[in-house]
Short mmCIF file of N, CA and C in Angstrom, two decimals:
data_model
loop_
_atom_site.label_atom_id
_atom_site.label_comp_id
_atom_site.label_asym_id
_atom_site.label_seq_id
_atom_site.Cartn_x
_atom_site.Cartn_y
_atom_site.Cartn_z
N MET A 1 0.93 -1.22 0.14
CA MET A 1 -0.05 0.02 0.01
C MET A 1 1.09 1.27 -0.05
N ALA A 2 0.72 1.93 -0.95
CA ALA A 2 1.69 3.19 -1.11
C ALA A 2 1.13 4.50 -0.20
N LEU A 3 1.81 5.03 0.19
CA LEU A 3 1.49 6.34 0.95
C LEU A 3 0.91 7.49 -0.07
N GLU A 4 -0.15 7.93 0.00
CA GLU A 4 -0.59 8.90 -0.73
C GLU A 4 -0.57 10.16 -0.09
N LEU A 5 0.08 10.96 -0.87
CA LEU A 5 0.28 12.48 -0.24
C LEU A 5 -0.34 13.50 -1.17
N LYS A 6 -1.43 14.23 -0.61
CA LYS A 6 -1.85 15.06 -1.31
C LYS A 6 -1.84 16.63 -0.73
N PRO A 7 -1.17 17.52 -1.27
CA PRO A 7 -1.08 18.77 -0.77
C PRO A 7 -2.47 19.49 -0.25
N ASP A 8 -2.50 19.94 0.83
CA ASP A 8 -3.53 20.55 1.25
C ASP A 8 -3.39 21.96 1.92
N LEU A 9 -3.46 23.09 1.27
CA LEU A 9 -3.14 24.35 1.75
C LEU A 9 -3.99 24.80 2.57
N SER A 10 -5.08 24.17 2.91
CA SER A 10 -6.03 24.72 4.02
C SER A 10 -5.61 24.47 5.24
N VAL A 11 -4.44 23.83 5.56
CA VAL A 11 -4.13 23.55 6.73
C VAL A 11 -3.13 24.92 7.33
N PHE A 12 -2.95 25.66 6.27
CA PHE A 12 -2.06 26.89 6.84
C PHE A 12 -3.25 27.99 7.20
N ARG A 13 -4.36 27.50 7.40
CA ARG A 13 -5.40 28.34 8.08
C ARG A 13 -5.75 27.96 9.49
N THR A 14 -4.91 26.92 9.91
CA THR A 14 -5.26 26.50 11.31
C THR A 14 -4.24 27.02 11.91
N PRO A 15 -4.31 27.30 13.37
CA PRO A 15 -3.22 27.89 14.27
C PRO A 15 -1.83 27.12 14.23
N ASN A 16 -1.81 25.61 14.08
CA ASN A 16 -0.68 25.07 13.92
C ASN A 16 0.13 25.20 12.46
N GLY A 17 -0.61 25.58 11.62
CA GLY A 17 0.04 25.69 10.23
C GLY A 17 0.47 27.09 10.27
N ILE A 18 -0.19 27.98 10.82
CA ILE A 18 -0.01 29.34 10.76
C ILE A 18 1.49 29.67 11.56
N ILE A 19 1.32 29.14 12.77
CA ILE A 19 2.51 29.17 13.68
C ILE A 19 3.90 28.67 12.96
N GLN A 20 3.63 27.68 12.45
CA GLN A 20 5.08 27.10 11.89
C GLN A 20 5.45 27.82 10.60
N VAL A 21 4.69 28.61 9.97
CA VAL A 21 5.06 29.61 8.83
C VAL A 21 5.76 30.71 9.65
N VAL A 22 5.19 31.28 10.76
CA VAL A 22 5.78 32.48 11.50
C VAL A 22 7.08 32.16 12.00
N ILE A 23 7.19 30.92 12.65
CA ILE A 23 8.25 30.52 13.23
C ILE A 23 9.47 30.41 12.10
N TRP A 24 9.09 29.78 10.93
CA TRP A 24 9.98 29.59 9.71
C TRP A 24 10.65 31.01 9.43
N PHE A 25 9.87 31.87 9.19
CA PHE A 25 10.00 33.28 8.87
C PHE A 25 10.93 34.20 10.06
N ILE A 26 10.44 33.95 11.13
CA ILE A 26 11.43 34.74 12.05
C ILE A 26 12.81 34.00 12.15
N CYS A 27 12.86 32.84 12.31
CA CYS A 27 14.13 32.24 12.47
C CYS A 27 14.90 32.41 11.23
N LEU A 28 14.23 32.43 10.09
CA LEU A 28 15.17 32.78 8.85
C LEU A 28 15.82 34.03 8.98
N ILE A 29 15.11 35.11 9.11
CA ILE A 29 15.40 36.46 9.24
C ILE A 29 16.57 36.41 10.39
N GLY A 30 16.41 35.90 11.67
CA GLY A 30 17.08 36.08 12.63
C GLY A 30 18.43 35.27 12.52
N PHE A 31 18.39 34.01 11.82
CA PHE A 31 19.97 33.55 11.75
C PHE A 31 20.58 34.05 10.45
N ALA A 32 19.90 34.61 9.40
CA ALA A 32 20.63 35.30 8.23
C ALA A 32 21.37 36.72 8.89
N VAL A 33 20.64 37.35 9.68
CA VAL A 33 21.23 38.69 10.12
C VAL A 33 22.33 38.35 10.92
N LEU A 34 22.05 37.26 11.97
CA LEU A 34 23.16 36.95 12.90
C LEU A 34 24.13 36.38 12.26
N ALA A 35 24.15 35.44 11.23
CA ALA A 35 25.31 34.81 10.32
C ALA A 35 26.02 36.11 9.59
N SER A 36 25.42 37.07 9.17
CA SER A 36 26.08 37.98 8.12
C SER A 36 26.75 39.18 9.23
N TRP A 37 26.49 39.08 10.31
CA TRP A 37 27.00 40.31 11.12
C TRP A 37 28.56 40.19 11.13
N GLY A 38 29.17 41.28 11.01
CA GLY A 38 30.74 41.24 11.32
C GLY A 38 31.22 42.72 11.47
N CYS A 39 32.28 43.14 11.76
CA CYS A 39 32.70 44.14 11.94
C CYS A 39 34.36 44.18 12.09
N SER A 40 35.01 45.21 11.67
CA SER A 40 36.47 45.35 11.53
C SER A 40 36.89 46.69 12.37
N VAL A 41 37.67 46.51 13.51
CA VAL A 41 38.20 47.76 13.98
C VAL A 41 39.60 47.46 14.26
N SER A 42 40.51 48.60 13.57
CA SER A 42 41.83 48.67 13.75
C SER A 42 42.64 47.17 13.25
N GLY A 43 41.89 46.62 12.09
CA GLY A 43 42.44 45.45 11.58
C GLY A 43 42.22 44.18 12.40
N THR A 44 41.20 44.29 13.57
CA THR A 44 40.62 43.22 13.99
C THR A 44 39.30 42.83 13.56
N SER A 45 38.81 41.70 13.25
CA SER A 45 37.64 41.35 12.57
C SER A 45 37.04 40.54 13.77
N PHE A 46 35.65 40.76 13.89
CA PHE A 46 34.73 40.40 14.96
C PHE A 46 33.41 39.78 14.08
N ASP A 47 32.99 38.76 14.50
CA ASP A 47 31.63 38.17 13.96
C ASP A 47 30.94 37.53 15.12
N TYR A 48 29.89 36.79 14.87
CA TYR A 48 28.91 36.29 15.89
C TYR A 48 29.55 35.56 16.57
N SER A 49 30.56 34.78 16.45
CA SER A 49 31.13 33.92 17.14
C SER A 49 32.03 34.48 18.40
N ASP A 50 32.39 35.61 18.17
CA ASP A 50 33.31 36.43 19.06
C ASP A 50 32.21 36.93 20.08
N VAL A 51 30.99 36.75 20.18
CA VAL A 51 29.99 37.24 21.12
C VAL A 51 29.76 36.13 21.89
N ASP A 52 29.76 36.31 23.17
CA ASP A 52 29.39 35.04 24.12
C ASP A 52 27.86 34.49 23.61
N GLY A 53 27.65 33.32 23.32
CA GLY A 53 26.38 32.81 23.14
C GLY A 53 25.94 32.95 21.78
N GLY A 54 26.94 33.63 20.84
CA GLY A 54 26.64 33.92 19.53
C GLY A 54 26.19 32.72 18.67
N SER A 55 27.19 31.55 18.87
CA SER A 55 27.07 30.38 17.91
C SER A 55 25.79 29.58 18.71
N PHE A 56 25.59 29.76 19.90
CA PHE A 56 24.42 29.09 20.59
C PHE A 56 23.12 29.52 19.99
N LEU A 57 23.14 30.84 19.94
CA LEU A 57 21.76 31.52 19.17
C LEU A 57 21.59 31.12 17.88
N LEU A 58 22.69 31.13 17.10
CA LEU A 58 22.67 30.68 15.77
C LEU A 58 22.30 29.36 15.53
N ALA A 59 22.71 28.35 16.52
CA ALA A 59 22.32 27.07 16.31
C ALA A 59 20.78 26.77 16.83
N MET A 60 20.27 27.79 17.73
CA MET A 60 18.87 27.40 18.13
C MET A 60 18.07 27.98 16.94
N LEU A 61 18.35 29.12 16.33
CA LEU A 61 17.65 29.68 15.26
C LEU A 61 17.73 28.81 14.13
N VAL A 62 18.82 28.47 13.57
CA VAL A 62 18.77 27.36 12.45
C VAL A 62 18.11 26.05 12.58
N VAL A 63 18.40 25.38 13.77
CA VAL A 63 17.48 24.06 14.29
C VAL A 63 16.00 24.45 14.02
N ALA A 64 15.50 25.47 14.67
CA ALA A 64 14.22 26.07 14.66
C ALA A 64 13.53 26.17 13.40
N TRP A 65 14.43 26.61 12.42
CA TRP A 65 14.07 27.15 11.22
C TRP A 65 13.94 25.86 10.26
N LEU A 66 14.94 24.87 10.57
CA LEU A 66 14.86 23.54 9.47
C LEU A 66 13.68 22.72 10.21
N VAL A 67 13.19 22.58 11.41
CA VAL A 67 12.56 21.88 11.93
C VAL A 67 10.87 22.52 11.53
N SER A 68 10.60 23.72 11.76
CA SER A 68 9.53 24.41 11.31
C SER A 68 9.28 24.15 9.81
N PHE A 69 10.35 24.27 8.93
CA PHE A 69 10.04 23.86 7.58
C PHE A 69 9.71 22.50 7.23
N ALA A 70 10.39 21.48 7.94
CA ALA A 70 9.97 20.20 7.88
C ALA A 70 8.54 20.02 8.30
N LEU A 71 8.25 20.57 9.69
CA LEU A 71 6.62 20.43 10.09
C LEU A 71 5.79 21.06 8.86
N ALA A 72 6.00 22.04 8.50
CA ALA A 72 5.17 22.86 7.54
C ALA A 72 5.12 21.98 6.24
N VAL A 73 6.12 21.27 5.72
CA VAL A 73 5.99 20.26 4.80
C VAL A 73 4.98 19.01 5.05
N VAL A 74 5.39 18.68 6.17
CA VAL A 74 4.57 17.61 6.72
C VAL A 74 3.09 17.92 7.01
N TYR A 75 2.65 19.03 7.57
CA TYR A 75 1.42 19.46 7.59
C TYR A 75 0.72 19.69 6.22
N LEU A 76 1.61 20.16 5.13
CA LEU A 76 0.98 20.48 3.88
C LEU A 76 0.74 19.00 3.25
N LEU A 77 1.59 18.05 3.52
CA LEU A 77 1.51 16.73 2.54
C LEU A 77 0.70 15.60 3.31
N ALA A 78 0.74 15.69 4.74
CA ALA A 78 0.23 14.42 5.45
C ALA A 78 -0.70 14.98 6.45
N PHE A 79 -1.25 15.83 6.63
CA PHE A 79 -1.99 16.40 7.89
C PHE A 79 -2.96 15.42 8.43
N GLU A 80 -3.78 14.77 7.54
CA GLU A 80 -4.78 13.95 7.93
C GLU A 80 -4.03 12.72 8.24
N LYS A 81 -2.92 12.32 7.95
CA LYS A 81 -2.18 10.97 8.23
C LYS A 81 -1.68 11.02 9.61
N LEU A 82 -1.58 12.15 10.28
CA LEU A 82 -0.99 12.27 11.45
C LEU A 82 -1.70 11.57 12.58
N ALA A 83 -3.11 11.57 12.58
CA ALA A 83 -3.87 10.95 13.34
C ALA A 83 -3.69 9.51 13.36
N GLN A 84 -3.19 8.84 12.40
CA GLN A 84 -3.12 7.40 12.25
C GLN A 84 -1.76 6.92 12.85
N LEU A 85 -0.87 7.73 13.24
CA LEU A 85 0.42 7.22 13.67
C LEU A 85 0.45 6.62 15.01
N PRO A 86 1.19 5.51 15.19
CA PRO A 86 1.21 4.93 16.54
C PRO A 86 1.51 5.61 17.90
N PHE A 87 1.78 6.78 17.78
CA PHE A 87 2.05 7.70 18.73
C PHE A 87 1.45 9.11 18.58
N SER A 88 1.74 9.82 19.60
CA SER A 88 0.70 11.14 19.55
C SER A 88 1.75 12.13 18.99
N TRP A 89 1.34 12.38 17.89
CA TRP A 89 2.17 13.43 16.95
C TRP A 89 2.14 14.94 17.70
N TRP A 90 0.95 15.03 18.26
CA TRP A 90 1.17 16.43 18.83
C TRP A 90 1.68 16.65 20.19
N LEU A 91 1.80 15.70 20.94
CA LEU A 91 2.58 15.78 22.12
C LEU A 91 3.98 15.60 21.73
N LEU A 92 4.49 14.94 20.70
CA LEU A 92 5.80 15.23 20.24
C LEU A 92 6.03 16.58 19.73
N VAL A 93 5.27 17.20 18.98
CA VAL A 93 5.39 18.75 18.54
C VAL A 93 5.36 19.62 19.86
N ALA A 94 4.65 19.43 20.65
CA ALA A 94 4.37 20.22 21.86
C ALA A 94 5.66 20.02 22.82
N SER A 95 6.14 18.90 22.98
CA SER A 95 7.44 18.85 23.50
C SER A 95 8.64 19.42 22.97
N PHE A 96 8.86 19.05 21.67
CA PHE A 96 9.98 19.85 21.07
C PHE A 96 9.56 21.48 21.03
N SER A 97 8.51 21.86 20.70
CA SER A 97 8.41 23.19 20.86
C SER A 97 8.69 23.90 22.21
N ALA A 98 8.13 23.29 23.26
CA ALA A 98 8.49 23.93 24.62
C ALA A 98 9.87 23.72 25.09
N SER A 99 10.55 22.71 24.67
CA SER A 99 12.00 22.38 25.13
C SER A 99 12.85 23.65 24.19
N TRP A 100 12.40 23.62 22.96
CA TRP A 100 13.28 24.69 22.13
C TRP A 100 13.16 26.29 22.49
N SER A 101 11.92 26.35 22.96
CA SER A 101 11.44 27.71 23.40
C SER A 101 12.33 28.05 24.69
N LEU A 102 12.48 27.22 25.48
CA LEU A 102 13.38 27.55 26.82
C LEU A 102 14.75 27.70 26.29
N MET A 103 15.41 26.64 25.22
CA MET A 103 16.73 26.91 25.06
C MET A 103 16.64 28.22 24.32
N SER A 104 15.87 28.55 23.63
CA SER A 104 15.90 29.88 22.86
C SER A 104 15.94 30.91 23.48
N ILE A 105 15.10 31.05 24.88
CA ILE A 105 15.22 32.28 25.61
C ILE A 105 16.43 32.27 26.39
N ILE A 106 17.26 31.21 26.48
CA ILE A 106 18.45 31.13 27.19
C ILE A 106 19.35 31.57 26.37
N ALA A 107 19.26 31.22 25.23
CA ALA A 107 20.48 31.77 23.93
C ALA A 107 20.31 33.51 23.83
N SER A 108 19.04 33.68 23.63
CA SER A 108 18.87 34.96 23.26
C SER A 108 19.31 35.92 24.61
N SER A 109 19.03 35.43 25.92
CA SER A 109 19.27 36.36 26.90
C SER A 109 20.93 36.09 27.32
N VAL A 110 21.47 35.45 26.83
CA VAL A 110 22.96 35.45 27.02
C VAL A 110 23.54 36.26 25.86
N VAL A 111 23.09 36.25 24.81
CA VAL A 111 23.58 37.20 23.85
C VAL A 111 23.24 38.57 24.17
N ALA A 112 22.11 38.96 24.72
CA ALA A 112 21.39 40.05 25.11
C ALA A 112 22.30 40.72 26.05
N LYS A 113 22.64 39.94 27.08
CA LYS A 113 23.63 40.41 28.12
C LYS A 113 25.13 40.69 27.54
N GLU A 114 25.47 39.87 26.74
CA GLU A 114 26.70 39.98 26.23
C GLU A 114 26.93 41.49 25.31
N LEU A 115 25.75 41.69 24.73
CA LEU A 115 25.91 42.93 23.91
C LEU A 115 26.23 44.21 24.51
N ASP A 116 25.84 44.19 25.95
CA ASP A 116 26.26 45.41 26.74
C ASP A 116 27.74 45.40 27.15
N ASP A 117 28.16 44.27 27.09
CA ASP A 117 29.77 44.28 27.41
C ASP A 117 30.58 44.11 26.43
N PHE A 118 30.17 43.91 25.30
CA PHE A 118 30.99 43.58 24.08
C PHE A 118 31.91 44.65 23.81
N ASP A 119 31.58 45.76 23.80
CA ASP A 119 32.68 46.78 23.49
C ASP A 119 33.58 47.01 24.59
N ASP A 120 33.23 47.00 25.75
CA ASP A 120 34.28 46.84 26.98
C ASP A 120 35.24 45.96 27.00
N ARG A 121 34.72 44.74 26.59
CA ARG A 121 35.66 43.68 26.64
C ARG A 121 36.77 43.63 25.39
N ASN A 122 36.26 44.33 24.42
CA ASN A 122 37.40 44.39 23.28
C ASN A 122 38.11 45.77 23.37
N GLY A 123 38.60 46.21 24.52
CA GLY A 123 39.64 47.42 24.62
C GLY A 123 38.76 48.51 24.35
N GLY A 124 37.47 48.83 24.36
CA GLY A 124 36.92 49.91 24.21
C GLY A 124 36.66 50.28 22.38
N ARG A 125 36.93 49.24 21.78
CA ARG A 125 36.50 49.32 20.21
C ARG A 125 35.14 49.22 19.96
N VAL A 126 34.62 50.16 19.10
CA VAL A 126 33.52 50.38 18.77
C VAL A 126 32.88 49.49 17.29
N CYS A 127 32.08 48.81 17.78
CA CYS A 127 31.36 47.89 16.81
C CYS A 127 29.98 48.30 16.61
N LYS A 128 29.37 48.36 15.56
CA LYS A 128 27.82 48.39 15.39
C LYS A 128 27.33 47.27 15.79
N VAL A 129 26.50 47.27 16.77
CA VAL A 129 25.63 46.23 17.18
C VAL A 129 24.40 46.11 16.94
N GLY A 130 23.76 46.93 16.31
CA GLY A 130 22.48 47.06 15.85
C GLY A 130 21.80 45.62 15.23
N ALA A 131 22.62 45.17 14.24
CA ALA A 131 22.31 43.81 13.74
C ALA A 131 22.22 42.67 14.65
N LEU A 132 23.18 42.77 15.65
CA LEU A 132 23.12 41.69 16.67
C LEU A 132 21.87 42.02 17.49
N ARG A 133 21.50 43.32 17.79
CA ARG A 133 20.36 43.26 18.62
C ARG A 133 19.17 43.01 18.02
N PHE A 134 19.14 43.00 16.54
CA PHE A 134 17.59 42.73 15.86
C PHE A 134 17.79 41.18 15.70
N ALA A 135 18.86 40.55 15.45
CA ALA A 135 19.07 38.94 15.68
C ALA A 135 18.76 38.36 16.98
N THR A 136 18.96 39.24 18.27
CA THR A 136 18.67 38.77 19.54
C THR A 136 16.83 38.88 19.51
N ALA A 137 16.56 39.95 19.21
CA ALA A 137 14.91 40.32 19.25
C ALA A 137 14.55 39.14 18.32
N MET A 138 14.94 38.86 17.40
CA MET A 138 14.18 37.59 16.46
C MET A 138 14.50 36.26 17.23
N GLY A 139 15.38 36.16 18.07
CA GLY A 139 15.67 35.11 19.08
C GLY A 139 14.43 35.09 20.06
N PHE A 140 14.13 36.05 20.72
CA PHE A 140 12.96 36.41 21.84
C PHE A 140 11.59 35.78 20.90
N PHE A 141 11.38 36.68 19.65
CA PHE A 141 10.49 36.44 18.91
C PHE A 141 10.20 34.91 18.63
N SER A 142 11.19 34.38 18.35
CA SER A 142 11.14 32.83 18.11
C SER A 142 10.75 32.12 19.28
N THR A 143 11.33 32.62 20.57
CA THR A 143 10.68 31.98 21.78
C THR A 143 9.43 32.03 21.94
N PHE A 144 8.95 33.20 21.80
CA PHE A 144 7.25 33.34 21.92
C PHE A 144 6.50 32.53 20.85
N SER A 145 7.08 32.44 19.73
CA SER A 145 6.41 31.61 18.91
C SER A 145 6.57 30.11 18.77
N LEU A 146 7.75 29.79 19.64
CA LEU A 146 7.61 28.43 19.87
C LEU A 146 6.88 27.83 21.03
N ALA A 147 6.69 28.84 21.95
CA ALA A 147 5.94 28.59 23.17
C ALA A 147 4.24 28.61 22.64
N ALA A 148 4.09 29.46 21.77
CA ALA A 148 2.75 29.44 21.06
C ALA A 148 2.25 28.00 20.46
N ALA A 149 3.58 27.67 19.61
CA ALA A 149 3.23 26.30 18.86
C ALA A 149 3.08 25.16 19.96
N ALA A 150 3.82 25.31 20.99
CA ALA A 150 3.51 24.20 21.98
C ALA A 150 2.29 24.34 22.57
N VAL A 151 1.60 25.49 22.71
CA VAL A 151 0.41 25.55 23.42
C VAL A 151 -0.62 24.86 22.50
N PHE A 152 -0.51 25.53 21.06
CA PHE A 152 -1.48 25.06 20.06
C PHE A 152 -1.43 23.35 19.80
N ALA A 153 -0.27 22.98 19.85
CA ALA A 153 0.07 21.61 19.64
C ALA A 153 -0.57 20.67 20.88
N PHE A 154 -0.45 21.30 22.13
CA PHE A 154 -0.93 20.77 23.33
C PHE A 154 -2.52 20.70 23.28
N LEU A 155 -3.03 21.76 22.82
CA LEU A 155 -4.54 21.80 22.75
C LEU A 155 -5.14 20.92 21.48
N GLU A 156 -4.18 20.73 20.63
CA GLU A 156 -4.58 19.74 19.45
C GLU A 156 -4.44 18.38 20.19
N PHE A 157 -3.51 18.10 21.03
CA PHE A 157 -3.48 16.53 21.52
C PHE A 157 -4.64 16.44 22.65
N GLN A 158 -4.92 17.45 23.28
CA GLN A 158 -6.15 17.53 24.36
C GLN A 158 -7.48 17.00 23.55
N LYS A 159 -7.70 17.77 22.36
CA LYS A 159 -8.84 17.55 21.63
C LYS A 159 -8.80 16.31 20.96
N LYS A 160 -7.79 15.75 20.57
CA LYS A 160 -7.67 14.33 19.95
C LYS A 160 -7.81 13.24 21.03
N SER A 161 -7.23 13.62 22.01
CA SER A 161 -7.47 12.46 23.15
C SER A 161 -8.95 12.46 23.37
N GLY A 162 -9.57 13.69 23.67
CA GLY A 162 -11.00 13.88 23.85
C GLY A 162 -11.91 13.02 22.85
N ASP A 163 -11.52 13.02 21.94
CA ASP A 163 -12.23 12.53 20.70
C ASP A 163 -12.15 11.06 20.98
N GLU A 164 -11.01 10.40 21.20
CA GLU A 164 -10.97 9.22 21.34
C GLU A 164 -11.62 8.50 22.49
N GLU A 165 -11.63 9.53 23.57
CA GLU A 165 -12.50 8.97 24.80
C GLU A 165 -13.93 8.94 24.39
N ASP A 166 -14.57 9.92 23.59
CA ASP A 166 -15.86 9.81 23.24
C ASP A 166 -15.96 8.75 22.35
N VAL A 167 -14.97 8.25 21.33
CA VAL A 167 -15.45 7.03 20.65
C VAL A 167 -15.48 5.88 21.57
N VAL A 168 -14.49 5.76 22.75
CA VAL A 168 -14.70 4.58 23.41
C VAL A 168 -15.98 4.51 24.34
N ALA A 169 -16.38 5.85 24.82
CA ALA A 169 -17.64 5.98 25.44
C ALA A 169 -18.83 5.73 24.94
N ALA A 170 -18.72 5.83 23.50
CA ALA A 170 -19.86 5.61 22.55
C ALA A 170 -20.22 4.06 22.20
N GLU A 171 -19.28 3.32 22.49
CA GLU A 171 -19.39 1.86 22.03
C GLU A 171 -20.08 1.05 23.26
N PRO A 172 -21.12 0.35 22.81
CA PRO A 172 -22.11 -0.30 23.73
C PRO A 172 -21.50 -1.23 24.36
N GLU A 173 -21.69 -1.60 25.66
CA GLU A 173 -20.90 -2.36 26.72
C GLU A 173 -21.62 -3.88 26.19
N ASP A 174 -20.83 -4.96 26.36
CA ASP A 174 -21.36 -6.17 26.11
C ASP A 174 -22.03 -6.52 27.32
N THR A 175 -23.36 -6.90 26.98
CA THR A 175 -24.23 -7.27 28.23
C THR A 175 -24.41 -8.78 28.41
N THR A 176 -23.85 -9.55 27.43
CA THR A 176 -23.94 -10.84 27.38
C THR A 176 -23.40 -11.64 28.57
N PRO A 177 -24.24 -12.31 29.74
CA PRO A 177 -23.79 -12.92 30.86
C PRO A 177 -22.58 -13.87 30.60
N ASP A 178 -21.40 -13.83 31.42
CA ASP A 178 -20.70 -14.79 31.39
C ASP A 178 -21.05 -16.14 31.75
N PRO A 179 -20.72 -17.24 30.98
CA PRO A 179 -21.21 -18.58 31.01
C PRO A 179 -20.41 -19.37 32.26
N HIS A 180 -19.22 -18.76 32.82
CA HIS A 180 -18.46 -19.17 33.74
C HIS A 180 -18.86 -18.84 35.20
N THR A 181 -19.73 -17.98 35.23
CA THR A 181 -20.26 -17.46 36.54
C THR A 181 -21.70 -18.00 36.94
N PHE A 182 -21.88 -17.89 38.33
CA PHE A 182 -23.29 -18.44 38.60
C PHE A 182 -23.91 -17.20 39.04
#
């Protein structure tokens, strides 16, 4: 039996579909700005890796971007098939989103704190850190978007769990007497 995949754009009108597109866009902008930042002062070059937590924030943004893209493709091609999986898809998405949200706020906070000290640590050299501040803001926005994705996925999990309980409750009970009891 071949897996039949039909694209369904209507999934991007649901909260889970919309939030994946938002996460994808925010993380794309954030990691592009962060990766492209650099400055040179008196022959010394600096980039995101010279800022404490810069590589960590970049990793958080890149992985969130890749996962949100993958989820958007899965939603587009196989949204209806997710209910047939032998595990709870929505709980998996909620767990990933919540944990990545926590790591993203840590990475963004570390970089935000470091930006204030960056010039002092480098002997008073002046680098324009506006792009780094913007990338850090995108890190915070991705944190809140991932938290929203976790909430939406958990609500979907609860809704699906409630639907299964309704189906079980709707099944008639077997009232046939047991022949082995008196």
